[in-house]
Amino acid sequence: MVDRPRYESPVERAIREAQERGEFDDLPGAGKPLRLEHTDDPMWWVRQLAERENLDFTGALPPAVALRKEAATFPGSLLELRTEESVRTVLEDFNRRVRRDRLRPPDPRMPPLLAPTVDVDDLVEQWRALRASSQPAQVDPPVTTGEARPRRRWWRRRR
């Protein structure tokens, strides 16, 4: 029996040549078992990629899930807002987006899911309480004796 030459694709040839050059030696994780913790999860590789690369897939979520996720951050995510009016504006905008999402025709491939609206007045009260607890206590300004001298500009100091 004569051995026929085996066809080697360009990819297989490149891999074989790289192995012969030793380019695959001393790779991180060489000789260690693979982490196969998520064998029952068909999307395990996507989750690991998102975790490893610190990716944010909130834009890929169904709208109702994204809205629920946003509502779960209230009132903590509102702490950076300074006025009650701006807090109310954000919350009313959220409720408007929830109502608009409810008008969307349901996707037959997805289970029906609705995001609840939020109670604006209740969240404003929670925002006030959180803001009051996170603000440092008001300190009286130091008492100075005498009048403060007017500061001279650096370019006028030579005169």
Short mmCIF file of N, CA and C in Angstrom, two decimals:
data_model
loop_
_atom_site.label_atom_id
_atom_site.label_comp_id
_atom_site.label_asym_id
_atom_site.label_seq_id
_atom_site.Cartn_x
_atom_site.Cartn_y
_atom_site.Cartn_z
N MET A 1 0.83 -1.18 0.00
CA MET A 1 0.00 0.00 0.00
C MET A 1 0.88 1.25 0.00
N VAL A 2 0.54 2.17 -0.85
CA VAL A 2 1.33 3.39 -1.00
C VAL A 2 0.63 4.51 -0.25
N ASP A 3 1.41 5.23 0.57
CA ASP A 3 0.84 6.38 1.27
C ASP A 3 0.67 7.53 0.28
N ARG A 4 -0.55 7.96 0.13
CA ARG A 4 -0.78 9.11 -0.72
C ARG A 4 -0.49 10.38 0.09
N PRO A 5 0.03 11.39 -0.55
CA PRO A 5 0.26 12.63 0.20
C PRO A 5 -1.08 13.22 0.66
N ARG A 6 -1.11 13.55 1.90
CA ARG A 6 -2.33 14.10 2.51
C ARG A 6 -2.43 15.58 2.17
N TYR A 7 -3.65 16.00 1.82
CA TYR A 7 -3.86 17.43 1.53
C TYR A 7 -3.79 18.20 2.84
N GLU A 8 -3.04 19.28 2.83
CA GLU A 8 -2.91 20.14 4.01
C GLU A 8 -3.39 21.53 3.62
N SER A 9 -4.45 21.97 4.29
CA SER A 9 -4.99 23.29 3.98
C SER A 9 -4.00 24.36 4.41
N PRO A 10 -4.13 25.56 3.87
CA PRO A 10 -3.22 26.64 4.27
C PRO A 10 -3.28 26.93 5.78
N VAL A 11 -4.45 26.78 6.37
CA VAL A 11 -4.58 27.02 7.81
C VAL A 11 -3.83 25.95 8.59
N GLU A 12 -4.04 24.67 8.21
CA GLU A 12 -3.34 23.59 8.90
C GLU A 12 -1.84 23.72 8.75
N ARG A 13 -1.39 24.12 7.55
CA ARG A 13 0.05 24.31 7.33
C ARG A 13 0.60 25.43 8.21
N ALA A 14 -0.14 26.54 8.33
CA ALA A 14 0.31 27.66 9.17
C ALA A 14 0.40 27.23 10.62
N ILE A 15 -0.57 26.45 11.09
CA ILE A 15 -0.54 25.96 12.48
C ILE A 15 0.64 25.01 12.68
N ARG A 16 0.85 24.08 11.74
CA ARG A 16 1.96 23.14 11.87
C ARG A 16 3.29 23.87 11.89
N GLU A 17 3.46 24.86 11.01
CA GLU A 17 4.72 25.60 10.96
C GLU A 17 4.94 26.41 12.23
N ALA A 18 3.86 26.98 12.78
CA ALA A 18 3.99 27.73 14.03
C ALA A 18 4.35 26.80 15.18
N GLN A 19 3.80 25.58 15.19
CA GLN A 19 4.17 24.60 16.21
C GLN A 19 5.63 24.22 16.08
N GLU A 20 6.10 24.03 14.87
CA GLU A 20 7.49 23.68 14.66
C GLU A 20 8.43 24.79 15.10
N ARG A 21 8.00 26.05 14.91
CA ARG A 21 8.82 27.18 15.36
C ARG A 21 8.75 27.38 16.87
N GLY A 22 7.78 26.74 17.53
CA GLY A 22 7.65 26.85 18.98
C GLY A 22 6.83 28.05 19.44
N GLU A 23 6.00 28.57 18.57
CA GLU A 23 5.22 29.76 18.93
C GLU A 23 4.09 29.45 19.90
N PHE A 24 3.73 28.18 20.05
CA PHE A 24 2.67 27.81 20.98
C PHE A 24 3.23 27.33 22.32
N ASP A 25 4.55 27.34 22.47
CA ASP A 25 5.16 26.92 23.74
C ASP A 25 5.01 28.04 24.77
N ASP A 26 4.88 27.68 26.01
CA ASP A 26 4.82 28.61 27.15
C ASP A 26 3.67 29.60 27.05
N LEU A 27 2.53 29.19 26.53
CA LEU A 27 1.35 30.04 26.54
C LEU A 27 0.73 30.01 27.93
N PRO A 28 0.07 31.08 28.36
CA PRO A 28 -0.58 31.04 29.67
C PRO A 28 -1.67 29.98 29.68
N GLY A 29 -1.69 29.19 30.72
CA GLY A 29 -2.68 28.13 30.84
C GLY A 29 -2.24 26.83 30.20
N ALA A 30 -1.01 26.76 29.67
CA ALA A 30 -0.54 25.53 29.03
C ALA A 30 -0.42 24.43 30.08
N GLY A 31 -0.97 23.29 29.80
CA GLY A 31 -0.89 22.16 30.71
C GLY A 31 -1.93 22.19 31.81
N LYS A 32 -2.76 23.21 31.85
CA LYS A 32 -3.80 23.32 32.87
C LYS A 32 -5.13 22.89 32.26
N PRO A 33 -6.01 22.34 33.09
CA PRO A 33 -7.32 21.93 32.55
C PRO A 33 -8.15 23.16 32.18
N LEU A 34 -9.03 22.97 31.22
CA LEU A 34 -9.93 24.04 30.82
C LEU A 34 -10.98 24.27 31.90
N ARG A 35 -11.37 25.52 32.06
CA ARG A 35 -12.44 25.83 33.01
C ARG A 35 -13.78 25.57 32.33
N LEU A 36 -14.39 24.48 32.67
CA LEU A 36 -15.67 24.12 32.08
C LEU A 36 -16.76 24.14 33.14
N GLU A 37 -16.88 25.27 33.82
CA GLU A 37 -17.84 25.40 34.91
C GLU A 37 -19.27 25.53 34.40
N HIS A 38 -19.43 26.05 33.22
CA HIS A 38 -20.76 26.40 32.72
C HIS A 38 -21.20 25.45 31.61
N THR A 39 -21.01 24.18 31.79
CA THR A 39 -21.32 23.23 30.72
C THR A 39 -22.81 23.17 30.40
N ASP A 40 -23.68 23.52 31.36
CA ASP A 40 -25.11 23.47 31.10
C ASP A 40 -25.66 24.79 30.55
N ASP A 41 -24.85 25.83 30.49
CA ASP A 41 -25.27 27.14 30.00
C ASP A 41 -24.81 27.29 28.55
N PRO A 42 -25.72 27.36 27.59
CA PRO A 42 -25.29 27.47 26.19
C PRO A 42 -24.62 28.80 25.86
N MET A 43 -24.80 29.80 26.69
CA MET A 43 -24.20 31.11 26.42
C MET A 43 -23.01 31.39 27.34
N TRP A 44 -22.38 30.34 27.85
CA TRP A 44 -21.29 30.52 28.81
C TRP A 44 -20.15 31.34 28.22
N TRP A 45 -19.85 31.15 26.95
CA TRP A 45 -18.72 31.86 26.35
C TRP A 45 -19.00 33.35 26.22
N VAL A 46 -20.27 33.71 25.98
CA VAL A 46 -20.64 35.13 25.90
C VAL A 46 -20.49 35.78 27.28
N ARG A 47 -20.93 35.06 28.32
CA ARG A 47 -20.81 35.60 29.68
C ARG A 47 -19.35 35.76 30.08
N GLN A 48 -18.51 34.77 29.73
CA GLN A 48 -17.09 34.88 30.06
C GLN A 48 -16.44 36.01 29.28
N LEU A 49 -16.81 36.18 28.02
CA LEU A 49 -16.27 37.27 27.22
C LEU A 49 -16.66 38.61 27.83
N ALA A 50 -17.92 38.76 28.20
CA ALA A 50 -18.38 40.02 28.79
C ALA A 50 -17.67 40.29 30.11
N GLU A 51 -17.45 39.26 30.90
CA GLU A 51 -16.76 39.43 32.18
C GLU A 51 -15.30 39.78 31.96
N ARG A 52 -14.64 39.05 31.06
CA ARG A 52 -13.21 39.25 30.81
C ARG A 52 -12.94 40.62 30.19
N GLU A 53 -13.77 41.03 29.24
CA GLU A 53 -13.55 42.29 28.53
C GLU A 53 -14.28 43.46 29.16
N ASN A 54 -15.01 43.22 30.25
CA ASN A 54 -15.78 44.25 30.96
C ASN A 54 -16.75 44.95 29.99
N LEU A 55 -17.51 44.14 29.26
CA LEU A 55 -18.46 44.65 28.27
C LEU A 55 -19.82 44.90 28.92
N ASP A 56 -20.54 45.85 28.39
CA ASP A 56 -21.88 46.16 28.88
C ASP A 56 -22.88 45.81 27.78
N PHE A 57 -23.71 44.80 28.06
CA PHE A 57 -24.68 44.34 27.07
C PHE A 57 -26.08 44.85 27.36
N THR A 58 -26.22 45.93 28.12
CA THR A 58 -27.56 46.42 28.43
C THR A 58 -28.29 46.87 27.18
N GLY A 59 -27.58 47.29 26.16
CA GLY A 59 -28.22 47.69 24.91
C GLY A 59 -28.82 46.51 24.16
N ALA A 60 -28.36 45.30 24.47
CA ALA A 60 -28.87 44.10 23.81
C ALA A 60 -30.04 43.48 24.55
N LEU A 61 -30.37 44.02 25.71
CA LEU A 61 -31.49 43.46 26.48
C LEU A 61 -32.82 43.85 25.86
N PRO A 62 -33.85 43.03 26.05
CA PRO A 62 -35.18 43.46 25.64
C PRO A 62 -35.56 44.74 26.40
N PRO A 63 -36.31 45.63 25.79
CA PRO A 63 -36.60 46.92 26.42
C PRO A 63 -37.20 46.80 27.82
N ALA A 64 -38.11 45.87 28.03
CA ALA A 64 -38.74 45.74 29.34
C ALA A 64 -37.72 45.33 30.40
N VAL A 65 -36.80 44.47 30.04
CA VAL A 65 -35.77 44.03 30.99
C VAL A 65 -34.82 45.18 31.30
N ALA A 66 -34.45 45.95 30.27
CA ALA A 66 -33.58 47.10 30.48
C ALA A 66 -34.26 48.13 31.39
N LEU A 67 -35.56 48.34 31.21
CA LEU A 67 -36.29 49.28 32.06
C LEU A 67 -36.36 48.78 33.49
N ARG A 68 -36.60 47.49 33.67
CA ARG A 68 -36.63 46.92 35.03
C ARG A 68 -35.27 47.06 35.70
N LYS A 69 -34.22 46.84 34.93
CA LYS A 69 -32.86 46.95 35.47
C LYS A 69 -32.58 48.40 35.87
N GLU A 70 -33.03 49.35 35.07
CA GLU A 70 -32.85 50.76 35.40
C GLU A 70 -33.63 51.12 36.66
N ALA A 71 -34.86 50.62 36.79
CA ALA A 71 -35.69 50.93 37.96
C ALA A 71 -35.08 50.36 39.23
N ALA A 72 -34.35 49.26 39.13
CA ALA A 72 -33.72 48.65 40.30
C ALA A 72 -32.62 49.54 40.87
N THR A 73 -32.10 50.47 40.08
CA THR A 73 -31.03 51.36 40.58
C THR A 73 -31.58 52.59 41.29
N PHE A 74 -32.88 52.84 41.19
CA PHE A 74 -33.47 54.00 41.87
C PHE A 74 -33.55 53.73 43.35
N PRO A 75 -33.42 54.65 44.25
CA PRO A 75 -33.07 56.05 44.11
C PRO A 75 -31.57 56.32 44.16
N GLY A 76 -30.75 55.27 44.32
CA GLY A 76 -29.31 55.46 44.44
C GLY A 76 -28.69 56.16 43.24
N SER A 77 -29.20 55.85 42.03
CA SER A 77 -28.62 56.47 40.84
C SER A 77 -29.03 57.94 40.70
N LEU A 78 -29.96 58.39 41.52
CA LEU A 78 -30.42 59.78 41.44
C LEU A 78 -29.65 60.71 42.38
N LEU A 79 -28.75 60.16 43.18
CA LEU A 79 -28.05 60.98 44.17
C LEU A 79 -27.22 62.10 43.56
N GLU A 80 -26.73 61.91 42.35
CA GLU A 80 -25.90 62.94 41.74
C GLU A 80 -26.72 64.15 41.27
N LEU A 81 -28.04 64.00 41.19
CA LEU A 81 -28.89 65.12 40.78
C LEU A 81 -29.03 66.09 41.95
N ARG A 82 -29.02 67.37 41.66
CA ARG A 82 -28.99 68.38 42.71
C ARG A 82 -30.36 68.88 43.14
N THR A 83 -31.31 68.92 42.21
CA THR A 83 -32.60 69.51 42.55
C THR A 83 -33.72 68.48 42.46
N GLU A 84 -34.76 68.74 43.22
CA GLU A 84 -35.93 67.87 43.21
C GLU A 84 -36.58 67.90 41.82
N GLU A 85 -36.54 69.04 41.18
CA GLU A 85 -37.13 69.17 39.85
C GLU A 85 -36.43 68.24 38.85
N SER A 86 -35.10 68.15 38.92
CA SER A 86 -34.37 67.27 38.00
C SER A 86 -34.66 65.79 38.31
N VAL A 87 -34.84 65.46 39.59
CA VAL A 87 -35.18 64.08 39.96
C VAL A 87 -36.56 63.73 39.40
N ARG A 88 -37.51 64.64 39.56
CA ARG A 88 -38.85 64.40 39.03
C ARG A 88 -38.82 64.27 37.51
N THR A 89 -38.01 65.08 36.85
CA THR A 89 -37.90 65.00 35.38
C THR A 89 -37.39 63.63 34.94
N VAL A 90 -36.36 63.12 35.63
CA VAL A 90 -35.80 61.81 35.28
C VAL A 90 -36.83 60.72 35.51
N LEU A 91 -37.53 60.77 36.63
CA LEU A 91 -38.50 59.73 36.95
C LEU A 91 -39.71 59.78 36.03
N GLU A 92 -40.17 60.98 35.69
CA GLU A 92 -41.29 61.09 34.76
C GLU A 92 -40.90 60.63 33.37
N ASP A 93 -39.65 60.89 32.97
CA ASP A 93 -39.16 60.38 31.69
C ASP A 93 -39.11 58.86 31.70
N PHE A 94 -38.70 58.27 32.82
CA PHE A 94 -38.68 56.82 32.96
C PHE A 94 -40.09 56.26 32.78
N ASN A 95 -41.06 56.83 33.49
CA ASN A 95 -42.46 56.37 33.38
C ASN A 95 -42.99 56.53 31.96
N ARG A 96 -42.58 57.59 31.27
CA ARG A 96 -43.01 57.81 29.89
C ARG A 96 -42.44 56.70 28.99
N ARG A 97 -41.17 56.33 29.20
CA ARG A 97 -40.56 55.25 28.41
C ARG A 97 -41.22 53.90 28.70
N VAL A 98 -41.62 53.68 29.96
CA VAL A 98 -42.32 52.44 30.31
C VAL A 98 -43.66 52.37 29.59
N ARG A 99 -44.40 53.47 29.60
CA ARG A 99 -45.71 53.48 28.92
C ARG A 99 -45.55 53.29 27.41
N ARG A 100 -44.51 53.88 26.84
CA ARG A 100 -44.26 53.72 25.41
C ARG A 100 -43.90 52.27 25.09
N ASP A 101 -43.14 51.62 25.99
CA ASP A 101 -42.77 50.22 25.77
C ASP A 101 -44.00 49.32 25.82
N ARG A 102 -44.97 49.67 26.63
CA ARG A 102 -46.19 48.86 26.73
C ARG A 102 -47.01 48.90 25.45
N LEU A 103 -46.82 49.94 24.64
CA LEU A 103 -47.55 50.06 23.38
C LEU A 103 -46.90 49.24 22.26
N ARG A 104 -45.69 48.79 22.47
CA ARG A 104 -44.98 48.01 21.46
C ARG A 104 -45.65 46.65 21.29
N PRO A 105 -45.80 46.19 20.05
CA PRO A 105 -46.40 44.86 19.85
C PRO A 105 -45.51 43.79 20.47
N PRO A 106 -46.10 42.79 21.10
CA PRO A 106 -45.28 41.78 21.76
C PRO A 106 -44.53 40.91 20.75
N ASP A 107 -43.36 40.50 21.16
CA ASP A 107 -42.55 39.61 20.34
C ASP A 107 -43.04 38.18 20.59
N PRO A 108 -43.48 37.47 19.55
CA PRO A 108 -44.04 36.13 19.79
C PRO A 108 -43.00 35.12 20.29
N ARG A 109 -41.71 35.41 20.08
CA ARG A 109 -40.67 34.49 20.54
C ARG A 109 -40.30 34.69 22.00
N MET A 110 -40.77 35.79 22.60
CA MET A 110 -40.41 36.13 23.97
C MET A 110 -41.64 36.02 24.87
N PRO A 111 -41.42 35.68 26.14
CA PRO A 111 -42.57 35.68 27.06
C PRO A 111 -43.02 37.12 27.31
N PRO A 112 -44.30 37.32 27.57
CA PRO A 112 -44.77 38.69 27.81
C PRO A 112 -44.15 39.23 29.10
N LEU A 113 -43.58 40.40 29.01
CA LEU A 113 -42.91 40.99 30.15
C LEU A 113 -43.15 42.49 30.13
N LEU A 114 -43.61 43.02 31.26
CA LEU A 114 -43.86 44.46 31.37
C LEU A 114 -43.01 45.03 32.48
N ALA A 115 -42.54 46.23 32.27
CA ALA A 115 -41.82 46.94 33.32
C ALA A 115 -42.83 47.81 34.07
N PRO A 116 -42.77 47.82 35.39
CA PRO A 116 -43.71 48.65 36.14
C PRO A 116 -43.27 50.11 36.17
N THR A 117 -44.25 51.00 36.24
CA THR A 117 -43.92 52.41 36.44
C THR A 117 -43.51 52.60 37.89
N VAL A 118 -42.87 53.73 38.17
CA VAL A 118 -42.41 54.01 39.53
C VAL A 118 -43.27 55.12 40.13
N ASP A 119 -43.35 55.12 41.44
CA ASP A 119 -44.07 56.16 42.17
C ASP A 119 -43.10 57.34 42.35
N VAL A 120 -43.35 58.40 41.61
CA VAL A 120 -42.43 59.54 41.58
C VAL A 120 -42.31 60.18 42.96
N ASP A 121 -43.45 60.43 43.62
CA ASP A 121 -43.41 61.09 44.93
C ASP A 121 -42.66 60.26 45.97
N ASP A 122 -42.89 58.95 45.96
CA ASP A 122 -42.20 58.07 46.90
C ASP A 122 -40.69 58.08 46.66
N LEU A 123 -40.28 58.01 45.40
CA LEU A 123 -38.85 58.02 45.11
C LEU A 123 -38.21 59.37 45.40
N VAL A 124 -38.97 60.45 45.24
CA VAL A 124 -38.43 61.78 45.59
C VAL A 124 -38.19 61.84 47.10
N GLU A 125 -39.10 61.28 47.89
CA GLU A 125 -38.91 61.25 49.34
C GLU A 125 -37.68 60.41 49.70
N GLN A 126 -37.52 59.26 49.06
CA GLN A 126 -36.34 58.43 49.30
C GLN A 126 -35.07 59.16 48.90
N TRP A 127 -35.12 59.90 47.78
CA TRP A 127 -33.96 60.68 47.32
C TRP A 127 -33.61 61.74 48.36
N ARG A 128 -34.63 62.42 48.90
CA ARG A 128 -34.37 63.44 49.93
C ARG A 128 -33.69 62.83 51.15
N ALA A 129 -34.21 61.67 51.60
CA ALA A 129 -33.63 61.03 52.78
C ALA A 129 -32.19 60.58 52.51
N LEU A 130 -31.95 59.99 51.35
CA LEU A 130 -30.58 59.56 51.02
C LEU A 130 -29.64 60.76 50.89
N ARG A 131 -30.14 61.80 50.28
CA ARG A 131 -29.30 63.00 50.10
C ARG A 131 -28.97 63.64 51.44
N ALA A 132 -29.96 63.67 52.35
CA ALA A 132 -29.71 64.26 53.67
C ALA A 132 -28.70 63.43 54.46
N SER A 133 -28.78 62.10 54.32
CA SER A 133 -27.84 61.25 55.06
C SER A 133 -26.45 61.25 54.46
N SER A 134 -26.34 61.56 53.17
CA SER A 134 -25.01 61.54 52.54
C SER A 134 -24.33 62.90 52.57
N GLN A 135 -25.07 63.96 52.88
CA GLN A 135 -24.48 65.30 52.93
C GLN A 135 -23.73 65.48 54.24
N PRO A 136 -22.54 66.08 54.21
CA PRO A 136 -21.85 66.37 55.46
C PRO A 136 -22.60 67.46 56.24
N ALA A 137 -22.44 67.41 57.52
CA ALA A 137 -23.13 68.40 58.36
C ALA A 137 -22.62 69.80 58.01
N GLN A 138 -23.53 70.76 58.08
CA GLN A 138 -23.16 72.14 57.78
C GLN A 138 -22.23 72.67 58.86
N VAL A 139 -21.12 73.21 58.43
CA VAL A 139 -20.14 73.75 59.36
C VAL A 139 -20.14 75.26 59.22
N ASP A 140 -20.14 75.95 60.37
CA ASP A 140 -20.09 77.40 60.33
C ASP A 140 -18.74 77.83 59.78
N PRO A 141 -18.72 78.91 58.99
CA PRO A 141 -17.44 79.38 58.46
C PRO A 141 -16.56 79.89 59.61
N PRO A 142 -15.27 79.77 59.46
CA PRO A 142 -14.38 80.23 60.54
C PRO A 142 -14.49 81.74 60.72
N VAL A 143 -14.41 82.16 61.95
CA VAL A 143 -14.49 83.58 62.27
C VAL A 143 -13.09 84.16 62.12
N THR A 144 -13.00 85.23 61.33
CA THR A 144 -11.69 85.87 61.13
C THR A 144 -11.72 87.23 61.79
N THR A 145 -10.59 87.60 62.27
CA THR A 145 -10.48 88.93 62.87
C THR A 145 -9.86 89.84 61.84
N GLY A 146 -10.38 91.00 61.76
CA GLY A 146 -9.84 91.96 60.80
C GLY A 146 -10.40 91.72 59.42
N GLU A 147 -10.04 92.60 58.56
CA GLU A 147 -10.53 92.54 57.20
C GLU A 147 -9.49 91.85 56.32
N ALA A 148 -9.93 91.07 55.42
CA ALA A 148 -9.00 90.38 54.53
C ALA A 148 -8.44 91.38 53.52
N ARG A 149 -7.14 91.24 53.27
CA ARG A 149 -6.49 92.12 52.29
C ARG A 149 -6.89 91.71 50.89
N PRO A 150 -7.11 92.66 50.02
CA PRO A 150 -7.39 92.28 48.64
C PRO A 150 -6.15 91.63 48.02
N ARG A 151 -6.35 90.58 47.28
CA ARG A 151 -5.21 89.87 46.68
C ARG A 151 -4.74 90.63 45.46
N ARG A 152 -3.42 90.66 45.30
CA ARG A 152 -2.84 91.32 44.13
C ARG A 152 -2.55 90.28 43.07
N ARG A 153 -2.74 90.65 41.88
CA ARG A 153 -2.48 89.76 40.75
C ARG A 153 -0.98 89.50 40.65
N TRP A 154 -0.62 88.35 40.14
CA TRP A 154 0.80 87.99 40.08
C TRP A 154 1.59 88.90 39.16
N TRP A 155 0.93 89.44 38.12
CA TRP A 155 1.67 90.31 37.20
C TRP A 155 1.83 91.72 37.74
N ARG A 156 1.13 92.04 38.83
CA ARG A 156 1.25 93.38 39.40
C ARG A 156 2.08 93.39 40.68
N ARG A 157 2.63 92.29 41.09
CA ARG A 157 3.39 92.22 42.32
C ARG A 157 4.71 92.96 42.24
N ARG A 158 5.25 93.16 41.10
CA ARG A 158 6.58 93.79 40.97
C ARG A 158 6.53 95.30 41.20
N ARG A 159 5.44 95.89 41.18
CA ARG A 159 5.36 97.36 41.30
C ARG A 159 5.52 97.82 42.70
#
